[in-house]
PDB file of C-alpha atoms in Angstrom:
ATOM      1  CA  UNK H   1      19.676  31.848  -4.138  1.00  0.00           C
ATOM      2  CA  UNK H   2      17.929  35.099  -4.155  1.00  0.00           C
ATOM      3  CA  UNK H   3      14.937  35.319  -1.831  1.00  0.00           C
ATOM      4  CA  UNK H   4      11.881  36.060  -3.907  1.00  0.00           C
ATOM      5  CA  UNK H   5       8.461  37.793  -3.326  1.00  0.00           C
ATOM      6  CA  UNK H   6       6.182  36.068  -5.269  1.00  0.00           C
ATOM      7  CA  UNK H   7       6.564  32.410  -7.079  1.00  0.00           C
ATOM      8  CA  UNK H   8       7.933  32.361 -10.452  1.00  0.00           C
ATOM      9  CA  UNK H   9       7.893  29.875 -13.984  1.00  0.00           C
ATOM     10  CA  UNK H  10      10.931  28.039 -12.159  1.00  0.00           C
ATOM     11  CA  UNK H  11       9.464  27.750  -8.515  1.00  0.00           C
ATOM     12  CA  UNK H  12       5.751  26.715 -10.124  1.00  0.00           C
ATOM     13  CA  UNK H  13       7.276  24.153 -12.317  1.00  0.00           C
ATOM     14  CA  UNK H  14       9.173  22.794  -9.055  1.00  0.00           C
ATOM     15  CA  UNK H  15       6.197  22.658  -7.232  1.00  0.00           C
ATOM     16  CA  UNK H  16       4.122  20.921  -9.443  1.00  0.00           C
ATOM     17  CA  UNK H  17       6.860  18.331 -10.298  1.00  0.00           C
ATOM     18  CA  UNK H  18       7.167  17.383  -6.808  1.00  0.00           C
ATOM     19  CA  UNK H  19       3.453  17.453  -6.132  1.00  0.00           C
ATOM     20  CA  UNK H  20       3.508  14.547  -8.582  1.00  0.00           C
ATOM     21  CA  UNK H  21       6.086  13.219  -6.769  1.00  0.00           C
ATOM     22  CA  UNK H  22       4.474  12.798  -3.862  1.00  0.00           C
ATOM     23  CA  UNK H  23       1.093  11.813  -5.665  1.00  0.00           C
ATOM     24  CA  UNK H  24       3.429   8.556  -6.916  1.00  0.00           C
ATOM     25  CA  UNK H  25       4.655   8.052  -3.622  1.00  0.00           C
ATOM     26  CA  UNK H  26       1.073   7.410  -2.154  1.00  0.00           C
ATOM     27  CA  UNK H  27       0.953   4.217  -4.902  1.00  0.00           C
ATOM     28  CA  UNK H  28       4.699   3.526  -4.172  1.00  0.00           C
ATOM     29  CA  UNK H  29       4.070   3.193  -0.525  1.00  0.00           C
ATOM     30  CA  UNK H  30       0.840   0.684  -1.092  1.00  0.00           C
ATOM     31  CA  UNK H  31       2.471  -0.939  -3.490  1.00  0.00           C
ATOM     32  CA  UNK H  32       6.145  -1.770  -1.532  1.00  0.00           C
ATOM     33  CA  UNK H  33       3.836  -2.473   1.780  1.00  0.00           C
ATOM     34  CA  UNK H  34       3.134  -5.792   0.152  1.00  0.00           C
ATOM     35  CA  UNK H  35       6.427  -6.715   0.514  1.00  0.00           C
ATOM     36  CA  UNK H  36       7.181  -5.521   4.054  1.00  0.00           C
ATOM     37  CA  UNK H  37       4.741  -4.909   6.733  1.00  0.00           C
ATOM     38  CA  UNK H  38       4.303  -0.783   6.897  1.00  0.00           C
ATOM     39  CA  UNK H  39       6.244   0.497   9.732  1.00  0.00           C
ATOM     40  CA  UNK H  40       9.199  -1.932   9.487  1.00  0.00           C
ATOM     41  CA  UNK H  41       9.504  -0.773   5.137  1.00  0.00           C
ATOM     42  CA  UNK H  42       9.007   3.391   6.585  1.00  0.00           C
ATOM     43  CA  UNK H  43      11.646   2.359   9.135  1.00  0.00           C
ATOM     44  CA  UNK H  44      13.610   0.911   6.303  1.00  0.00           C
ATOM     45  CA  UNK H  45      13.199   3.918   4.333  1.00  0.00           C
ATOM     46  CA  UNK H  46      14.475   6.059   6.762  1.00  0.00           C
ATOM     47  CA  UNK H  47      17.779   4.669   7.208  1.00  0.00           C
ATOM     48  CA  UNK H  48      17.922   4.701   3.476  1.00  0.00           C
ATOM     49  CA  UNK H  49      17.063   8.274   3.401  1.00  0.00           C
ATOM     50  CA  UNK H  50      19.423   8.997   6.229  1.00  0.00           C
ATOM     51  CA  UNK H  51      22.410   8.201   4.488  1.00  0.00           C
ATOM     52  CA  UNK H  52      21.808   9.574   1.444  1.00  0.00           C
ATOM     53  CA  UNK H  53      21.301  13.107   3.304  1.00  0.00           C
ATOM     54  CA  UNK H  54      24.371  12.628   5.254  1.00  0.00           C
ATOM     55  CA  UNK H  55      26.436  12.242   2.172  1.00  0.00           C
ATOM     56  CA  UNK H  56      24.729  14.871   0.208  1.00  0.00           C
ATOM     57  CA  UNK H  57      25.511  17.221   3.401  1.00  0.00           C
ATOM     58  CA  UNK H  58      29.487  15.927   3.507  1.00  0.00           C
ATOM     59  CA  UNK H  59      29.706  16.461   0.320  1.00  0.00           C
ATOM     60  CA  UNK H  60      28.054  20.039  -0.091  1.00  0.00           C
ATOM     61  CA  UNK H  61      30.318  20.810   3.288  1.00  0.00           C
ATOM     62  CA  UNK H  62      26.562  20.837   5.315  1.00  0.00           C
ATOM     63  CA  UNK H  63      27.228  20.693   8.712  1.00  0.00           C
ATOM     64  CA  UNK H  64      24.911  18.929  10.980  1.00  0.00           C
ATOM     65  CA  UNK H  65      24.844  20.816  14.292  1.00  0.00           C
ATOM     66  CA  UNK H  66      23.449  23.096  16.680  1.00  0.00           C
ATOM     67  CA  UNK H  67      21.308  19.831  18.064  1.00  0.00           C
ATOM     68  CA  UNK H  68      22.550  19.576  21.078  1.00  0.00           C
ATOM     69  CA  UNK H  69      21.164  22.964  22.196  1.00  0.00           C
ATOM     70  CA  UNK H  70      17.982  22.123  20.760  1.00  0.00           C
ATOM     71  CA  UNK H  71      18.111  18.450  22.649  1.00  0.00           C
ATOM     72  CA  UNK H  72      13.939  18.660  23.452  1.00  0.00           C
ATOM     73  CA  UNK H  73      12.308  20.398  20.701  1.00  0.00           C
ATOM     74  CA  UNK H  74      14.330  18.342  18.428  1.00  0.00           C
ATOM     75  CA  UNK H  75      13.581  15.030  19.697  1.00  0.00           C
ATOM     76  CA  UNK H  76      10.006  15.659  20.152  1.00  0.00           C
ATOM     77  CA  UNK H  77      10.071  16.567  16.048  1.00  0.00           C
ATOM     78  CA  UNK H  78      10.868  13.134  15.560  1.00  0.00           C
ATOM     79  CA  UNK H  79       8.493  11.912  17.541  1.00  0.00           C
ATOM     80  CA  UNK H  80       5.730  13.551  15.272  1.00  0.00           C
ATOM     81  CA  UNK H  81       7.752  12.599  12.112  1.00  0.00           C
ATOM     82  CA  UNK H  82       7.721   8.664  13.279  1.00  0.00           C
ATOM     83  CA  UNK H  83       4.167   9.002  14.282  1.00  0.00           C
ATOM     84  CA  UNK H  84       3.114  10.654  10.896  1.00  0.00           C
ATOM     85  CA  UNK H  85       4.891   7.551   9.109  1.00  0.00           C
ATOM     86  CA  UNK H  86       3.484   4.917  11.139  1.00  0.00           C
ATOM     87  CA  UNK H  87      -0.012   6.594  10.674  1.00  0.00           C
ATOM     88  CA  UNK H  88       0.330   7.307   6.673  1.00  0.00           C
ATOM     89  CA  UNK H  89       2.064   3.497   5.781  1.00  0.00           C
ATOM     90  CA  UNK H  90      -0.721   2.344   8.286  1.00  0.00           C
ATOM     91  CA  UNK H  91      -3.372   4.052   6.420  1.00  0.00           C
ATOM     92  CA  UNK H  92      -2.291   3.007   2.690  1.00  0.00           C
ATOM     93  CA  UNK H  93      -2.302  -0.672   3.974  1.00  0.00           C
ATOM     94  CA  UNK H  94      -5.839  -0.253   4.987  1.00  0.00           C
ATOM     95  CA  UNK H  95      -7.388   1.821   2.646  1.00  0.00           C
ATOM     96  CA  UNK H  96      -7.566   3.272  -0.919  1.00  0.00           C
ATOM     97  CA  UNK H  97      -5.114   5.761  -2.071  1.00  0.00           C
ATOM     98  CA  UNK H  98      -7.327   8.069  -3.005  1.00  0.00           C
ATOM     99  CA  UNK H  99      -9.413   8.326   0.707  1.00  0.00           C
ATOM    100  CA  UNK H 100      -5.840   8.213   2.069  1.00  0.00           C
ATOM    101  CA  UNK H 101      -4.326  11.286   0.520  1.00  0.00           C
ATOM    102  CA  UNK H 102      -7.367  13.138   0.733  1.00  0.00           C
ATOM    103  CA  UNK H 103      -7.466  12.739   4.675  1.00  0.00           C
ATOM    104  CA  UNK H 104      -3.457  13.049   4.683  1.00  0.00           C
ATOM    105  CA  UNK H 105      -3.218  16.513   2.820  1.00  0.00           C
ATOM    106  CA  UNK H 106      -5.750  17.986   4.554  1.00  0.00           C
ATOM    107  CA  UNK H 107      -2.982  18.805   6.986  1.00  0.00           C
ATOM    108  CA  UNK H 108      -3.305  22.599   6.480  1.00  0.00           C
ATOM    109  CA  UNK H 109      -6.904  22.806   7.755  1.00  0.00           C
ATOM    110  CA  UNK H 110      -5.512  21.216  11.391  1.00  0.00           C
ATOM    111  CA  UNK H 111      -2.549  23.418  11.035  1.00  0.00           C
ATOM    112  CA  UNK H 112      -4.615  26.640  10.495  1.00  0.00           C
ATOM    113  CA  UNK H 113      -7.267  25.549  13.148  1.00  0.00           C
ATOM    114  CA  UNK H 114      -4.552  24.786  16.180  1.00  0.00           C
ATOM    115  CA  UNK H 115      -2.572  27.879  14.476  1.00  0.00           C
ATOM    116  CA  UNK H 116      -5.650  30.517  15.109  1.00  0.00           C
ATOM    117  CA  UNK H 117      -5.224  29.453  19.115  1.00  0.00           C
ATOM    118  CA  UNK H 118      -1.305  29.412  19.377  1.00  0.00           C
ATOM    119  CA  UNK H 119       0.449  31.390  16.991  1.00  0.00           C
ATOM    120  CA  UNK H 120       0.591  35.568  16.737  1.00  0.00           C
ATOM    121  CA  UNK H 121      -0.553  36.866  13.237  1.00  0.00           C
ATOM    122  CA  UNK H 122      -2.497  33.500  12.466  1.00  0.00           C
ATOM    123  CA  UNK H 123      -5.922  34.685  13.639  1.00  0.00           C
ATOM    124  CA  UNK H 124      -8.112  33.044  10.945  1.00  0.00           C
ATOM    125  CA  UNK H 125      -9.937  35.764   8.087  1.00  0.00           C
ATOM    126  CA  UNK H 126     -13.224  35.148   6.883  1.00  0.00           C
ATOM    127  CA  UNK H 127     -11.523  33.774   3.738  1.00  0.00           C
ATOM    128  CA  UNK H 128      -9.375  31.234   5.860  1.00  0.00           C
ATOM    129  CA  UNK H 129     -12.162  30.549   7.908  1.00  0.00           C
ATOM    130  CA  UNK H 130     -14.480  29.802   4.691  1.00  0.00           C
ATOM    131  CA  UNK H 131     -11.466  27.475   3.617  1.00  0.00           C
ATOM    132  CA  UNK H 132     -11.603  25.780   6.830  1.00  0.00           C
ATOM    133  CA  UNK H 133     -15.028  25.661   6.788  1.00  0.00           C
ATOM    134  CA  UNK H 134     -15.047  23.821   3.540  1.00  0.00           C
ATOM    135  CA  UNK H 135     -11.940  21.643   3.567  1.00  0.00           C
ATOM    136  CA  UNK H 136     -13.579  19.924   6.389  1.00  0.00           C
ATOM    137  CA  UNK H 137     -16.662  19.375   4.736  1.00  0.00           C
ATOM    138  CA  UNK H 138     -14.330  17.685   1.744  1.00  0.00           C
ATOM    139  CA  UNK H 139     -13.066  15.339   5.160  1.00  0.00           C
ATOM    140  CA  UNK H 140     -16.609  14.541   6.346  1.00  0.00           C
ATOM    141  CA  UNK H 141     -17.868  13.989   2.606  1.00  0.00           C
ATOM    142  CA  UNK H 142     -14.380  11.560   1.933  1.00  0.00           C
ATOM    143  CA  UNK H 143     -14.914   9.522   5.185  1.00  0.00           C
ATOM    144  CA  UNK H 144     -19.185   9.126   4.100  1.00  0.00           C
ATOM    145  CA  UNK H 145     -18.833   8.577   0.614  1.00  0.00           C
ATOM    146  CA  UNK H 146     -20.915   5.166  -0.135  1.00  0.00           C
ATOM    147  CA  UNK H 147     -18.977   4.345  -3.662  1.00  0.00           C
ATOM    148  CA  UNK H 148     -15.308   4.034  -1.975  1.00  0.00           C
ATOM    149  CA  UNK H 149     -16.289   2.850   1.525  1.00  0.00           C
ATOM    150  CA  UNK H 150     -16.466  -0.459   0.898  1.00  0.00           C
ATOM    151  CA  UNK H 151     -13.123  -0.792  -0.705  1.00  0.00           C
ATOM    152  CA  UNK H 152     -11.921   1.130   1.890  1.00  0.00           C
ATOM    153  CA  UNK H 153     -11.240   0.704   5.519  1.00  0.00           C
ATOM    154  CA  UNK H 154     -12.366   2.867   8.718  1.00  0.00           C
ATOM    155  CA  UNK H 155      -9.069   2.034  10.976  1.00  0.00           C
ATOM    156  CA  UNK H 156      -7.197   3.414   7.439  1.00  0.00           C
ATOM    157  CA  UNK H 157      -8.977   6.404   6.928  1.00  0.00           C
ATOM    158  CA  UNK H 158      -8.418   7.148  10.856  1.00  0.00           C
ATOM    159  CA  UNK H 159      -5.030   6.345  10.435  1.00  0.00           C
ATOM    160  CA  UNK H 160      -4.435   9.134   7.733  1.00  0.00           C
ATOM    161  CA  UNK H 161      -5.992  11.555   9.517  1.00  0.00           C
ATOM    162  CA  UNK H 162      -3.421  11.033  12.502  1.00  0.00           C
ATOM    163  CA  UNK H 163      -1.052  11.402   9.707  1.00  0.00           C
ATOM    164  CA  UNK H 164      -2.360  14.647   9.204  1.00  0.00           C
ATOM    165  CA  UNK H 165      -2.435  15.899  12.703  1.00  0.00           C
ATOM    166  CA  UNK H 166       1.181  14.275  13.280  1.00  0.00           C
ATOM    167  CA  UNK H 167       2.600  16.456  10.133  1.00  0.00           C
ATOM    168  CA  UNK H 168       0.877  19.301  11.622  1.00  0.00           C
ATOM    169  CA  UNK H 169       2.687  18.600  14.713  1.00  0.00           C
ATOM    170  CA  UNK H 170       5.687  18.719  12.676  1.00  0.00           C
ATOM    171  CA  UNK H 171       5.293  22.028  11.544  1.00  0.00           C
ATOM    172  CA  UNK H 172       3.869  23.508  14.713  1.00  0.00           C
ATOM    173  CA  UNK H 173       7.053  22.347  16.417  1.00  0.00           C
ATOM    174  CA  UNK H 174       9.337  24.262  14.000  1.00  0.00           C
ATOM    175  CA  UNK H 175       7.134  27.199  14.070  1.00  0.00           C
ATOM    176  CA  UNK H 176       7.488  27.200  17.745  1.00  0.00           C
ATOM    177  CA  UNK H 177      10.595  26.267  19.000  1.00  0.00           C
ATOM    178  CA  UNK H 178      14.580  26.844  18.071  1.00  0.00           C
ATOM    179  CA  UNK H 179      14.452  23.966  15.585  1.00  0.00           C
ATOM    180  CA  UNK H 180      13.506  26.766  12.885  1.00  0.00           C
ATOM    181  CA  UNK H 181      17.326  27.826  13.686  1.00  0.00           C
ATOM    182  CA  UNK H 182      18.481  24.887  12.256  1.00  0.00           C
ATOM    183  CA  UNK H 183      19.845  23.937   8.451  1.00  0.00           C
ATOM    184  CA  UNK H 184      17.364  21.953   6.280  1.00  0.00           C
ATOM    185  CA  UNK H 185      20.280  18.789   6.511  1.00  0.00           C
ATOM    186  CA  UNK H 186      20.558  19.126  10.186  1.00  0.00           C
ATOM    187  CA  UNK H 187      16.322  19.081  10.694  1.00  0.00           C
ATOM    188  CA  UNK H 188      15.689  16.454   7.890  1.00  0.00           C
ATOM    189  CA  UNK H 189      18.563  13.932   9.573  1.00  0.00           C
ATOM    190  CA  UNK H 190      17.133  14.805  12.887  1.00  0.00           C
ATOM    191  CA  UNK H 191      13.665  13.628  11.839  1.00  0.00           C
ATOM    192  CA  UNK H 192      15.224  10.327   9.797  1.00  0.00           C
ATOM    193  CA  UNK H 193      17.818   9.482  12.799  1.00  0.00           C
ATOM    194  CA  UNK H 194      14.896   9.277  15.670  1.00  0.00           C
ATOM    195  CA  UNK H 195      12.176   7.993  13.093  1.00  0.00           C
ATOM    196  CA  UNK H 196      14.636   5.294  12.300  1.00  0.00           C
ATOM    197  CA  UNK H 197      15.420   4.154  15.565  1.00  0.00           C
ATOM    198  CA  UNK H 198      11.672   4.313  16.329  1.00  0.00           C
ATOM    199  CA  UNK H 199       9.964   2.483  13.646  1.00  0.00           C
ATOM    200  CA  UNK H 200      12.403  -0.531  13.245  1.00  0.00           C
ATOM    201  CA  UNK H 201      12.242  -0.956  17.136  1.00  0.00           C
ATOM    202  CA  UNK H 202       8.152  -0.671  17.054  1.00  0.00           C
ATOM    203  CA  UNK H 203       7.951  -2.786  13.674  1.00  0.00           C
ATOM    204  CA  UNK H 204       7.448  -6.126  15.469  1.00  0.00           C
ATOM    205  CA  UNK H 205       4.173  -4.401  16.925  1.00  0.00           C
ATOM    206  CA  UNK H 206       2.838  -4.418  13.906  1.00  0.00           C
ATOM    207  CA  UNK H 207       3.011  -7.851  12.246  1.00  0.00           C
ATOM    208  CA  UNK H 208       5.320  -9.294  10.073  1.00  0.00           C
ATOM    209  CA  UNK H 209       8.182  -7.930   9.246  1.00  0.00           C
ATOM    210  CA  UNK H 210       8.467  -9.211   5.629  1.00  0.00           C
ATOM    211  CA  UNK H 211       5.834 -10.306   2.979  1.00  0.00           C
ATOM    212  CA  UNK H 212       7.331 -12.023   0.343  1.00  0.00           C
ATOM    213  CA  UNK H 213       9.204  -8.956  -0.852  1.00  0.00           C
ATOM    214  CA  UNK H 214      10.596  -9.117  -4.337  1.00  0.00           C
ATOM    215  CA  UNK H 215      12.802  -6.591  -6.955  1.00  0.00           C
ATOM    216  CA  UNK H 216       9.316  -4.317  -7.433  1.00  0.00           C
ATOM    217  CA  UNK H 217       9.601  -3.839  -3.237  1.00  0.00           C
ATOM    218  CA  UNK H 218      12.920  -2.987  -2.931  1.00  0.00           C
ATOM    219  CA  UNK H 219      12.898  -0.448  -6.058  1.00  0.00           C
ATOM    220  CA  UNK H 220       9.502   1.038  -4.153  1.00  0.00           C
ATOM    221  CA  UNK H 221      11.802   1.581  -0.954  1.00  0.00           C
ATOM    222  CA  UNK H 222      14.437   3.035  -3.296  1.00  0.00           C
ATOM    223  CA  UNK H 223      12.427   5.457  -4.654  1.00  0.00           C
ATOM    224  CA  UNK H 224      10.858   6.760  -1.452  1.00  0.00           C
ATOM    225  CA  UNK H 225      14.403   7.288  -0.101  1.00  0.00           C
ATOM    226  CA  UNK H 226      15.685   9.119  -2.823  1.00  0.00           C
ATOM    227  CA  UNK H 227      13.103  10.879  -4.335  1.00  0.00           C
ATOM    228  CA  UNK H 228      10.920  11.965  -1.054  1.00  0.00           C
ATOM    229  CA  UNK H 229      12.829  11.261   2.052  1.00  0.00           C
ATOM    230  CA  UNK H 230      15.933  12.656   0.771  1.00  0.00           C
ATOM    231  CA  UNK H 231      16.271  15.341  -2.436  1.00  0.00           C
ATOM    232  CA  UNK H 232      12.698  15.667  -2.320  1.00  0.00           C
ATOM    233  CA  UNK H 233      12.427  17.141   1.217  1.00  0.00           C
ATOM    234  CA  UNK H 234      15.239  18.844   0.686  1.00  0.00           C
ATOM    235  CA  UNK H 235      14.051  20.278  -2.803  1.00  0.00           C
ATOM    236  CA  UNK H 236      11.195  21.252  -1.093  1.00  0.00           C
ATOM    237  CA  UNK H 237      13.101  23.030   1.940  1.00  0.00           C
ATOM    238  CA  UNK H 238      14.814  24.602  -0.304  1.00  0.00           C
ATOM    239  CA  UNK H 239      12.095  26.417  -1.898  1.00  0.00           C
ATOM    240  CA  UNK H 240      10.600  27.552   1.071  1.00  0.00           C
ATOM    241  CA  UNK H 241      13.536  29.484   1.998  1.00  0.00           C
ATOM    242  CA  UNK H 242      13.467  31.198  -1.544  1.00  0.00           C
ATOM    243  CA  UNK H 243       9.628  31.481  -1.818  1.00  0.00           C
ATOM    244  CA  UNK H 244       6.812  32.626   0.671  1.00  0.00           C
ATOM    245  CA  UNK H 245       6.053  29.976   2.536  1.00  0.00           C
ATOM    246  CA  UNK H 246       2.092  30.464   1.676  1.00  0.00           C
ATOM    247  CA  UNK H 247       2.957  30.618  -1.949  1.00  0.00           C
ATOM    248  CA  UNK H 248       4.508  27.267  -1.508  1.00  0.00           C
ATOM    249  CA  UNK H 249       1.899  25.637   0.155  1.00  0.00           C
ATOM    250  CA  UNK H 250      -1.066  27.080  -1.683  1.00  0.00           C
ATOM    251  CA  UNK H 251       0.609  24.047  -4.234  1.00  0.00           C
ATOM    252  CA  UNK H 252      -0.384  21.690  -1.531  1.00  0.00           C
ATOM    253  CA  UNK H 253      -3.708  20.903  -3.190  1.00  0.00           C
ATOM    254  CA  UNK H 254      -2.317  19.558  -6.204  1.00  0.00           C
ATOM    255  CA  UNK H 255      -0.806  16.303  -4.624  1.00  0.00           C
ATOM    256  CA  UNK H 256      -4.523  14.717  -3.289  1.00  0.00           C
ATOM    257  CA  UNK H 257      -5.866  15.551  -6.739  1.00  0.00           C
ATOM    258  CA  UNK H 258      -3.084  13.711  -8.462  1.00  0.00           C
ATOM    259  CA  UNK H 259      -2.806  11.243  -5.701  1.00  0.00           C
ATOM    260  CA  UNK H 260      -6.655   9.900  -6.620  1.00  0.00           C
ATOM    261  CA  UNK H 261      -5.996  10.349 -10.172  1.00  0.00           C
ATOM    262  CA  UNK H 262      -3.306   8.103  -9.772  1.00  0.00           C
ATOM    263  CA  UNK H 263      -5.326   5.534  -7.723  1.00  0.00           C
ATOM    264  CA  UNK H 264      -7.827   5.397 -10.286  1.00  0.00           C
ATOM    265  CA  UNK H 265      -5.472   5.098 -13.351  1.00  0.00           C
ATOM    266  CA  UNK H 266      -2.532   2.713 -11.429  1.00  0.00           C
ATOM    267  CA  UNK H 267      -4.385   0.966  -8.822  1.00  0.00           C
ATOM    268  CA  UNK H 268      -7.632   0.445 -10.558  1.00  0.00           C
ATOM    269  CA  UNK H 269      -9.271   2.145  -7.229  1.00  0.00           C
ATOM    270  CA  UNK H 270     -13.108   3.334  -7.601  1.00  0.00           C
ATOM    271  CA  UNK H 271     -13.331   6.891  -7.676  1.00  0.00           C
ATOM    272  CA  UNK H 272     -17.099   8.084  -7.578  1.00  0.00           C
ATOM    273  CA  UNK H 273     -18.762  11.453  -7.952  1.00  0.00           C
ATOM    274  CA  UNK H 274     -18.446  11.813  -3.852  1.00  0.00           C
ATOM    275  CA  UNK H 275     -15.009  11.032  -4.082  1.00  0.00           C
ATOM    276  CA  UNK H 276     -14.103  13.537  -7.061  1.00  0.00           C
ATOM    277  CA  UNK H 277     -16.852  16.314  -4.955  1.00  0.00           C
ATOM    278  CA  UNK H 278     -15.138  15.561  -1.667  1.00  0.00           C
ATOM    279  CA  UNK H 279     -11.510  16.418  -3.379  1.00  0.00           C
ATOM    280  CA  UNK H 280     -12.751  19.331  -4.931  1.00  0.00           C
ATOM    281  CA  UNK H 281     -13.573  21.144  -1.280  1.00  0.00           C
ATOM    282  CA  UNK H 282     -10.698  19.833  -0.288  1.00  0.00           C
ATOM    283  CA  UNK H 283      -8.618  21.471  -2.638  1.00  0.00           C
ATOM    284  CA  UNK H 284     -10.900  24.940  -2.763  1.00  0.00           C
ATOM    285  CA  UNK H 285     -10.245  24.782   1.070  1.00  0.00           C
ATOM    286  CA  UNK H 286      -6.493  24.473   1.013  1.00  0.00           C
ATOM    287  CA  UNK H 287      -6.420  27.228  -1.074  1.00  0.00           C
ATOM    288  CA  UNK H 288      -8.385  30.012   0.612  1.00  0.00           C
ATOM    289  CA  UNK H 289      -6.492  28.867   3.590  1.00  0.00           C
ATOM    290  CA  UNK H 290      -3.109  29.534   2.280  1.00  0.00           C
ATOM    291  CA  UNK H 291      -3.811  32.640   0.058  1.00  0.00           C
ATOM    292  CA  UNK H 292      -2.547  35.816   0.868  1.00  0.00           C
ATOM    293  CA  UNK H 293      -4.752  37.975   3.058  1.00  0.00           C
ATOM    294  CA  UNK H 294      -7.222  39.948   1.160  1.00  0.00           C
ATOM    295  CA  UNK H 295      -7.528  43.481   2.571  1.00  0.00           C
TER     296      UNK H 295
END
């Protein structure tokens, strides 16, 4: 499609659909890790995933290459995409979905923060700066709050903030090496083929394997694969090669307000006025952070 310069009714409508997507997963993932312990069912998902990309890219006449003169770079992006996994599933097995995802998507304050130091033309502006500045108040305000603590977990809340660094490890390493050359099918089976290999083989690390998984487990890892490993990631490739890429991700704020909303309504997870104050910086943050410039 047509590169664009700004986001439009179609891109917006994307973007919000699959912030709600990934708000969903959040509860999917909690609710499939009582089934299967957490690494071994993100391990599982990834194979899942894999092969659905594989035959989406055979059948689109996708070819996966150009990886073996991008050996390094490559494998060290799965690295961070098997350490973000085992961090996030980690994290919603410990703690509430709503501490979770607000610790998880603050992944653009680390980005913007390590960004200022390594990459040209990402000096941070007062605005970003003021965006930083609050989004990690939102963190510090999330990890305190009194009402959710107790149904929460330290080690889990820890755990999604590794999550966070490891995604922005993700897209530091695309920023920064070759792997940018690469087709969205060739980097998103990269990232499932080492993840895969990784997380069933660390699994047994990490507890059981299974939990007494019934049909409500297995249609939790179905949906994961197909409508975030796979088409979603894709979906969302997709757009950032039609859309500017801080257009995109200003949307990025939308999945830990849905993700607590969902919590709350789904889960039946307390959600207190530092909770709902703590999201709200969060968000505010993301979005100075990713705005354009102002003059």
């Amino acid at each position: 499609m047509k590169r664009r310069d700004s986001i439009d009714f179609a891109g917006a409508s994307g973007l919000v659909v699959f912030a709600a997507v990934l708000a969903l997963n959040q509860v999917v993932i909690k609710v499939t890790n009582g089934g299967f312990g957490p690494v071994f069912s993100a391990g599982l998902r990834s194979v899942l995933a894999l092969g659905i990309v594989l035959i989406w890219a055979r059948l689109r006449g996708r070819k996966i290459s150009g990886l073996r003169d991008r050996l390094w770079p490559s494998l060290l992006l799965g690295c961070f995409f098997t350490l973000e996994f085992i961090f996030l599933y980690t994290a919603l097995d410990l703690t509430t979905v709503s501490r979770a995802s607000i610790l998880f998507y603050s992944m653009p304050v680390w980005l913007a923060l390590v960004a200022h130091f390594t990459l040209p033309g990402e000096t941070l502006s007062l605005q970003r700066a003021l965006g930083l500045a609050l989004a990690m108040a939102g963190v510090i305000w999330a990890l305190l709050d009194p009402h959710t603590r107790a149904a929460g977990d330290l080690r889990g809340d820890l755990a999604a903030l590794g999550a966070a660094l490891s995604w922005a490890g993700i897209a530091l390493t695309v920023r920064l090496t070759r792997v940018s050359e690469l087709n969205a099918e060739t980097q998103l089976s990269l990232q499932l083929a080492v993840s895969a290999v990784l997380l069933l083989a660390l699994s047994p690390l990490f507890g059981d394997l299974l939990r007494d998984p019934g049909w409500v487990h297995l249609a939790g890892l179905g949906f994961q694969a197909l409508f975030v490993a796979s088409f979603g990631f894709l979906f969302w490739l997709g757009l950032i090669a039609i859309y500017p890429a801080s257009d995109v991700a200003a949307f990025s704020f939308l999945s830990p307000v849905l993700s607590v909303g969902l919590g709350w309504v789904m889960l039946g997870e307390p959600v207190g006025a530092g909770i709902i104050g703590a999201l709200a910086l969060v968000a505010v943050g993301i979005v100075l952070i990713n705005l354009r410039r102002t003059a």
